[in-house]
Coordinates of C-alpha atoms and ligand atoms in Angstrom, one line a residue:
M1 CA 122.9 122.2 85.4
L2 CA 119.8 120.1 85.4
I3 CA 119.1 119.6 89.1
P4 CA 120.5 122.2 91.4
P5 CA 122.2 121.0 94.5
Q6 CA 120.6 123.7 96.7
G7 CA 117.8 121.4 98.0
R8 CA 114.7 119.5 97.2
L9 CA 112.4 122.4 96.9
R10 CA 114.5 123.8 94.1
C11 CA 113.9 120.7 92.0
G12 CA 110.3 121.8 91.1
V13 CA 111.5 125.2 90.2
F14 CA 114.2 123.7 88.0
F15 CA 111.5 121.6 86.3
R16 CA 109.3 124.5 85.7
Q17 CA 112.0 126.7 84.3
T18 CA 113.7 124.3 82.0
Q19 CA 111.0 121.9 80.8
S20 CA 109.9 124.0 77.8
V21 CA 113.6 124.5 76.9
I22 CA 114.2 120.7 77.0
V23 CA 111.0 120.0 75.0
R24 CA 111.9 122.5 72.3
H25 CA 115.4 121.2 72.1
Y26 CA 114.3 117.6 71.7
A27 CA 111.8 118.5 69.0
K28 CA 114.5 120.2 67.0
K29 CA 116.8 117.2 67.4
G30 CA 114.2 114.7 66.3
K31 CA 113.3 113.5 69.8
E32 CA 116.8 112.6 70.7
V33 CA 118.0 113.3 74.2
D34 CA 121.0 115.7 73.9
K35 CA 124.4 114.8 75.3
A36 CA 124.4 117.4 78.1
T37 CA 121.0 116.3 79.4
L38 CA 122.1 112.7 79.2
A39 CA 125.3 113.4 81.2
E40 CA 123.4 115.3 83.8
M41 CA 120.8 112.5 84.1
E42 CA 123.6 110.0 84.6
K43 CA 125.2 112.1 87.3
Q44 CA 121.9 112.5 89.2
Y45 CA 121.2 108.8 88.9
Q46 CA 124.6 108.0 90.3
K47 CA 123.9 110.3 93.3
F48 CA 120.4 108.7 93.8
A49 CA 121.8 105.2 93.5
N50 CA 124.1 106.0 96.4
T51 CA 121.2 107.2 98.7
S52 CA 119.5 104.8 101.2
S53 CA 116.1 105.7 99.7
K54 CA 113.4 103.1 100.5
S55 CA 111.3 104.1 97.5
L56 CA 110.0 101.6 94.9
L57 CA 111.9 103.7 92.3
K58 CA 115.2 103.1 94.1
K59 CA 114.5 99.4 94.4
H60 CA 113.5 98.9 90.7
L61 CA 115.6 101.4 88.8
T62 CA 118.6 99.2 88.2
K63 CA 121.5 100.5 86.2
E64 CA 120.4 98.1 83.4
I65 CA 116.9 99.6 83.3
F66 CA 118.2 103.1 83.6
D67 CA 120.6 102.6 80.6
K68 CA 117.8 101.0 78.6
L69 CA 115.4 104.0 79.1
K70 CA 117.7 107.1 79.4
T71 CA 117.7 108.0 75.7
R72 CA 113.9 107.4 75.1
T73 CA 111.3 110.1 74.7
T74 CA 107.5 109.8 74.3
P75 CA 106.1 110.4 70.8
S76 CA 103.6 113.2 71.5
F77 CA 105.3 115.2 74.3
N78 CA 108.9 114.3 74.2
S79 CA 108.9 113.4 77.9
T80 CA 112.1 111.8 79.1
L81 CA 112.9 109.4 81.9
L82 CA 114.1 112.4 83.9
H83 CA 110.5 113.8 83.8
C84 CA 109.3 110.5 85.3
I85 CA 111.8 110.1 88.0
N86 CA 112.8 113.7 89.0
S87 CA 110.4 113.6 91.9
G88 CA 111.8 110.4 93.3
M89 CA 115.4 111.5 92.8
C90 CA 114.8 114.9 94.4
N91 CA 112.9 113.4 97.3
P92 CA 114.6 110.2 98.4
D93 CA 112.0 109.9 101.2
S94 CA 109.4 109.1 98.5
G95 CA 107.4 105.9 99.0
V96 CA 107.1 105.4 95.2
G97 CA 109.0 108.1 93.5
I98 CA 107.7 108.1 89.9
Y99 CA 105.0 109.9 87.9
A100 CA 103.9 109.6 84.3
P101 CA 104.2 113.1 82.6
D102 CA 101.9 111.8 79.9
A103 CA 99.9 108.6 79.3
E104 CA 102.5 107.3 76.7
S105 CA 105.1 107.2 79.4
Y106 CA 103.5 104.1 80.9
K107 CA 104.5 102.3 77.7
V108 CA 107.7 104.0 76.6
F109 CA 109.1 103.7 80.2
G110 CA 107.3 100.4 80.9
A111 CA 110.5 98.8 82.0
I112 CA 110.4 100.9 85.2
F113 CA 106.7 101.5 85.5
D114 CA 105.7 97.8 85.2
P115 CA 107.7 96.4 88.2
I116 CA 106.6 99.4 90.4
I117 CA 103.0 98.9 89.4
E118 CA 103.3 95.2 90.1
E119 CA 104.7 95.7 93.6
Y120 CA 102.4 98.6 94.6
H121 CA 99.2 96.9 93.3
R122 CA 100.2 93.5 94.8
G123 CA 100.8 91.4 91.7
F124 CA 99.3 93.3 88.8
K125 CA 101.7 92.0 86.1
K126 CA 102.7 93.6 82.8
T127 CA 100.6 91.0 81.0
D128 CA 97.5 91.6 83.2
K129 CA 94.5 93.7 82.1
H130 CA 92.5 95.8 84.6
P131 CA 88.9 94.6 84.7
E132 CA 85.9 96.6 83.5
S133 CA 84.4 99.0 86.0
C134 CA 81.9 97.4 88.4
Y135 CA 80.7 99.7 91.2
G136 CA 78.1 97.4 92.7
S137 CA 76.1 99.0 95.5
G138 CA 77.0 100.6 98.8
K139 CA 73.9 99.0 100.3
D140 CA 76.0 95.8 100.8
F141 CA 78.2 97.6 103.3
A142 CA 76.9 98.1 106.9
N143 CA 78.1 101.0 109.0
L144 CA 81.7 100.1 110.1
D145 CA 81.3 101.8 113.5
P146 CA 77.6 102.0 114.5
D147 CA 78.4 103.2 118.0
N148 CA 80.8 105.9 116.9
A149 CA 83.5 104.5 119.1
F150 CA 86.5 104.5 116.7
I151 CA 85.8 106.2 113.3
V152 CA 85.9 109.9 113.1
S153 CA 85.0 110.2 109.4
T154 CA 84.9 108.2 106.2
R155 CA 86.0 109.3 102.7
V156 CA 85.9 107.7 99.3
R157 CA 87.7 109.3 96.3
C158 CA 88.6 108.5 92.8
G159 CA 90.6 110.3 90.2
R160 CA 89.9 111.0 86.5
S161 CA 91.7 112.5 83.6
V162 CA 89.9 114.3 80.8
Q163 CA 90.2 112.9 77.2
G164 CA 92.3 115.0 74.9
Y165 CA 94.5 116.5 77.7
P166 CA 97.9 115.4 78.9
F167 CA 98.8 115.1 82.6
N168 CA 99.9 118.1 84.6
P169 CA 103.6 118.4 83.5
C170 CA 102.6 118.7 79.8
L171 CA 99.6 121.1 80.2
T172 CA 100.0 124.6 78.9
E173 CA 98.6 127.5 80.9
Q174 CA 95.9 127.9 78.3
Q175 CA 94.9 124.2 78.7
Y176 CA 94.7 124.6 82.5
A177 CA 92.3 127.5 81.9
E178 CA 90.3 125.6 79.3
L179 CA 90.1 122.5 81.6
E180 CA 89.0 124.6 84.5
Y181 CA 86.3 126.2 82.4
K182 CA 85.0 122.9 81.1
L183 CA 84.9 121.3 84.5
C184 CA 83.5 124.3 86.2
S185 CA 80.6 124.4 83.7
A186 CA 80.0 120.6 84.0
L187 CA 80.0 120.8 87.8
H188 CA 77.7 123.7 87.9
S189 CA 75.1 121.7 85.9
L190 CA 75.0 118.9 88.5
E191 CA 71.6 118.6 90.2
G192 CA 69.9 117.2 93.3
E193 CA 72.3 116.4 96.2
Y194 CA 75.3 117.2 93.8
Y195 CA 74.1 120.8 93.2
G196 CA 76.8 123.2 94.4
S197 CA 79.4 125.8 93.5
Y198 CA 83.0 126.0 92.4
M199 CA 85.7 128.0 94.2
P200 CA 88.9 128.8 92.2
L201 CA 92.1 128.7 94.2
A202 CA 93.4 131.8 92.4
G203 CA 92.2 134.7 94.5
M204 CA 91.0 132.6 97.4
D205 CA 91.5 134.3 100.8
K206 CA 94.6 132.6 102.5
Q207 CA 92.7 132.2 105.8
M208 CA 89.9 130.5 104.1
Q209 CA 92.2 128.3 102.1
Q210 CA 94.0 127.2 105.3
K211 CA 90.7 126.5 107.0
L212 CA 89.6 124.3 104.1
I213 CA 92.9 122.4 104.3
D214 CA 92.6 122.0 108.1
D215 CA 89.1 120.7 107.7
H216 CA 90.4 118.0 105.3
F217 CA 88.3 119.4 102.3
L218 CA 91.0 121.0 100.2
F219 CA 94.3 119.7 98.9
K220 CA 97.5 121.2 100.5
E221 CA 99.8 123.7 98.9
G222 CA 103.5 123.3 98.0
D223 CA 103.7 119.5 97.9
R224 CA 107.4 118.9 97.1
F225 CA 106.7 115.5 95.5
L226 CA 104.3 117.0 93.0
E227 CA 106.4 120.1 92.5
A228 CA 109.4 118.1 91.5
A229 CA 107.2 116.1 89.2
G230 CA 106.3 119.2 87.3
A231 CA 102.7 119.3 88.5
S232 CA 102.7 122.8 90.2
R233 CA 103.3 124.9 87.1
F234 CA 101.2 128.1 86.9
W235 CA 99.9 127.4 90.4
P236 CA 97.2 128.5 91.6
N237 CA 95.8 129.1 88.2
G238 CA 93.4 126.5 86.9
R239 CA 93.0 124.9 90.3
G240 CA 90.0 124.9 92.5
I241 CA 87.4 123.0 94.5
F242 CA 83.7 122.3 94.0
F243 CA 81.3 121.7 97.0
N244 CA 77.8 120.5 97.1
K245 CA 75.5 122.3 99.6
K246 CA 76.1 119.8 102.4
R247 CA 79.8 119.8 101.8
N248 CA 79.8 116.0 101.7
F249 CA 80.5 115.8 97.9
L250 CA 83.6 117.6 96.6
V251 CA 85.6 117.8 93.4
W252 CA 89.2 118.9 93.1
V253 CA 90.1 120.5 89.8
N254 CA 93.7 120.2 88.4
E255 CA 95.6 119.3 91.5
E256 CA 97.4 116.0 91.1
D257 CA 94.9 114.8 88.5
H258 CA 92.5 116.8 86.3
I259 CA 89.7 115.6 88.5
R260 CA 89.4 114.1 92.0
I261 CA 85.8 113.1 93.0
I262 CA 85.4 112.9 96.8
S263 CA 82.5 111.9 99.0
M264 CA 83.0 112.3 102.8
E265 CA 81.2 112.6 106.0
K266 CA 81.6 112.1 109.8
G267 CA 81.1 108.6 111.2
G268 CA 81.6 105.2 109.6
D269 CA 78.7 104.8 107.1
L270 CA 81.0 103.5 104.2
G271 CA 78.0 102.3 102.1
R272 CA 76.4 105.7 102.1
V273 CA 79.6 107.6 101.4
Y274 CA 80.4 105.1 98.5
D275 CA 77.0 105.4 97.0
R276 CA 77.3 109.2 96.9
M277 CA 80.6 109.0 95.2
I278 CA 79.2 106.6 92.5
G279 CA 76.3 108.9 91.8
G280 CA 78.7 111.9 91.5
V281 CA 81.1 110.1 89.1
E282 CA 78.2 108.9 87.0
A283 CA 76.7 112.3 86.8
L284 CA 80.0 114.0 85.9
G285 CA 80.8 111.2 83.4
K286 CA 77.7 112.2 81.4
K287 CA 79.2 115.7 80.9
V288 CA 82.9 115.0 80.6
K289 CA 84.8 112.2 78.8
F290 CA 87.2 110.4 81.1
S291 CA 90.5 108.8 79.8
R292 CA 90.5 105.1 80.2
D293 CA 93.1 102.6 79.0
E294 CA 92.3 99.0 77.9
R295 CA 95.0 97.6 80.1
L296 CA 95.6 100.2 82.8
G297 CA 92.0 101.3 83.6
F298 CA 91.4 104.9 84.5
L299 CA 94.5 106.9 83.6
T300 CA 96.1 109.0 86.3
F301 CA 99.4 110.9 86.8
C302 CA 100.7 108.7 89.6
P303 CA 100.9 104.9 88.9
T304 CA 99.5 104.2 92.4
N305 CA 96.2 105.5 91.3
L306 CA 95.7 103.7 88.1
G307 CA 92.9 101.1 87.6
T308 CA 89.9 102.0 89.8
S309 CA 91.7 105.1 91.3
I310 CA 89.6 104.4 94.4
R311 CA 90.9 105.3 97.8
A312 CA 88.4 104.5 100.5
S313 CA 89.6 105.7 103.9
V314 CA 88.6 106.2 107.5
H315 CA 90.0 108.6 110.0
I316 CA 90.2 106.2 112.9
K317 CA 91.4 106.1 116.5
L318 CA 92.7 102.7 117.7
P319 CA 94.4 103.6 121.0
K320 CA 95.6 100.1 121.9
L321 CA 96.9 99.2 118.4
N322 CA 98.5 102.7 118.4
E323 CA 100.7 101.6 121.2
N324 CA 102.0 98.7 119.1
K325 CA 102.8 100.2 115.8
E326 CA 104.4 97.1 114.5
K327 CA 101.2 95.1 115.1
M328 CA 99.1 97.8 113.4
Q329 CA 101.3 97.7 110.4
K330 CA 101.4 93.9 110.2
L331 CA 97.6 93.9 110.3
A332 CA 97.4 96.6 107.7
D333 CA 99.7 94.6 105.4
K334 CA 97.7 91.5 105.9
Y335 CA 94.5 93.2 104.8
H336 CA 96.2 95.2 102.0
L337 CA 95.6 98.5 103.8
Q338 CA 97.7 101.6 103.8
V339 CA 98.2 103.7 107.0
R340 CA 98.7 107.5 106.5
G341 CA 98.8 110.4 109.0
T342 CA 95.9 112.7 109.9
S343 CA 96.6 115.2 107.1
G344 CA 97.2 112.7 104.4
E345 CA 100.2 111.2 102.9
H346 CA 103.6 112.1 104.4
S347 CA 101.9 113.5 107.5
E348 CA 101.9 112.6 111.2
A349 CA 99.0 111.0 113.1
K350 CA 97.7 113.7 115.4
G351 CA 95.9 112.8 118.5
G352 CA 96.1 109.1 117.6
V353 CA 94.0 109.6 114.4
H354 CA 95.2 107.6 111.5
D355 CA 94.0 107.6 107.9
I356 CA 93.6 104.0 106.9
S357 CA 92.6 103.0 103.3
N358 CA 92.8 100.3 100.7
K359 CA 96.2 100.3 99.2
R360 CA 95.8 98.7 95.8
R361 CA 93.5 100.1 93.2
M362 CA 94.4 98.0 90.1
G363 CA 93.5 94.4 89.1
L364 CA 90.2 94.5 91.0
T365 CA 86.9 96.2 90.5
E366 CA 85.7 99.3 92.4
Y367 CA 83.3 97.1 94.4
E368 CA 86.2 94.8 95.3
A369 CA 88.4 97.7 96.3
I370 CA 85.7 99.0 98.7
K371 CA 85.1 95.4 100.1
E372 CA 88.8 95.0 100.7
M373 CA 88.9 98.2 102.7
H374 CA 85.6 97.3 104.5
D375 CA 86.9 93.9 105.6
G376 CA 90.3 95.2 106.6
I377 CA 88.9 98.0 108.8
K378 CA 86.5 95.6 110.4
A379 CA 89.4 93.3 111.2
L380 CA 91.4 96.2 112.7
I381 CA 88.5 97.2 114.9
K382 CA 88.1 93.6 116.0
A383 CA 91.8 93.4 116.8
E384 CA 91.5 96.7 118.8
C385 CA 88.6 95.3 120.8
N386 CA 90.5 92.1 121.6
A387 CA 93.8 93.8 122.4
Ligands
ADP1 P1 94.2 111.5 98.5 O1 95.4 111.0 97.8 O2 93.2 110.5 98.7 O3 93.7 112.8 97.9 P2 95.7 112.7 100.7 O4 96.5 111.7 101.6 O5 96.4 113.7 99.9 O6 94.7 111.8 99.9 O7 94.6 113.4 101.6 C1 93.8 114.5 101.2 C2 93.0 115.0 102.3 O8 91.9 114.1 102.6 C3 93.8 115.2 103.6 O9 93.4 116.4 104.2 C4 93.3 114.1 104.4 O10 93.4 114.3 105.8 C5 91.8 114.0 104.0 N1 91.3 112.7 104.3 C6 91.6 111.5 103.9 N2 90.8 110.5 104.4 C7 89.9 111.1 105.2 C8 88.9 110.7 106.0 N3 88.5 109.4 106.1 N4 88.2 111.6 106.7 C9 88.5 112.9 106.6 N5 89.5 113.4 105.9 C10 90.2 112.5 105.2
CIR2 C1 105.8 109.2 97.0 O1 106.4 108.6 96.2 O2 105.8 109.1 98.2 C2 104.9 110.3 96.4 N1 105.2 110.6 95.1 C3 103.4 109.9 96.5 C4 103.1 108.6 95.9 C5 101.7 108.1 96.0 N2 100.7 108.9 96.4 C6 99.8 109.5 95.7 O3 99.6 109.3 94.5 N3 98.9 110.3 96.3

């Protein structure tokens, strides 16, 4: 049985246990999806189609597209449609519900990725090409909250994949170790304000790990969306976090993407936070080759992060707007912003603190993504003051 009925958390386990079996089987059969797998995929799809999931996957994976893609596999890794959609089918409460197990999936399964990308990134069509990188300068952005009245903290992150390595679900344990070693060496050679040290997750004291998560530095553990997507194999091996001395520049290794580069600090000085991120990406880019696609921009595991992969967020308190959630959401939509909870995606807003960030990352430059967030947050603060 492909996806056990016992519950969502079992889905990831299933993925981990059976993936190598599936891959070997396909290779033997010349990349054909065998009948049993196909039948199970059909059954799971039927079940999913009957849910009331609000995900983009549910909306766009019509029977016609499912039938068109269900027998395909990617040339280098034999990834199937099931590898792409397992997370969304196991977790009907997904917002998006799809991941690319390898970069080829974006093409082979384009019939489902393209419409989801177009909707998430607000109109990035399958004929569009993501622009060249253009970071501009953070100096153009004034402090969003000079009186410290609304913004608790500001964070700008981007994701990168390393050339020559597939995404999480196709990495071997050996490759995780190799990547961690490469990245750790590169990170330890950073200088100046980026000088710091790497802490592997394996062997980390549980109390310290929880404190780092609670302080918003470290990624959480046991994300059921990632687990069902096959991204938690060999956990915690190969994963870790790098900090500079001031703990305002961090790099996550081998969580959702090979690399997440993060700049964060208290207050609303977006320009300073952004400039620090740019410096960090450029310094690391001299030591490690990042994967970039002509059309899709920087390559990431989740299609929501393609393109610039930039997510610029504030932790912000807007007490009046908080009382009118509909108005807050309407304003967020108008300015292409996404509202998340205090501990990130799929979490609640504690103490009225929301995480608000730019939503789209594709079809615009890094500078434009930051500007979009800057202008939107300014408008939200103005609306709060006038409410
Ligand atoms: P991402 O996809 O950007 O990594 P997540 O939603 O998984 O984001 O959040 C990762 C962590 O970053 C969480 O602990 C979240 O609270 C924290 N975070 C996000 N934005 C901010 C911010 N502006 N200030 C402080 N912490 C933040
Ligand atoms: C979902 O569909 O809700 C999850 N798979 C997360 C999607 C986007 N978030 C992300 O990449 N961090």
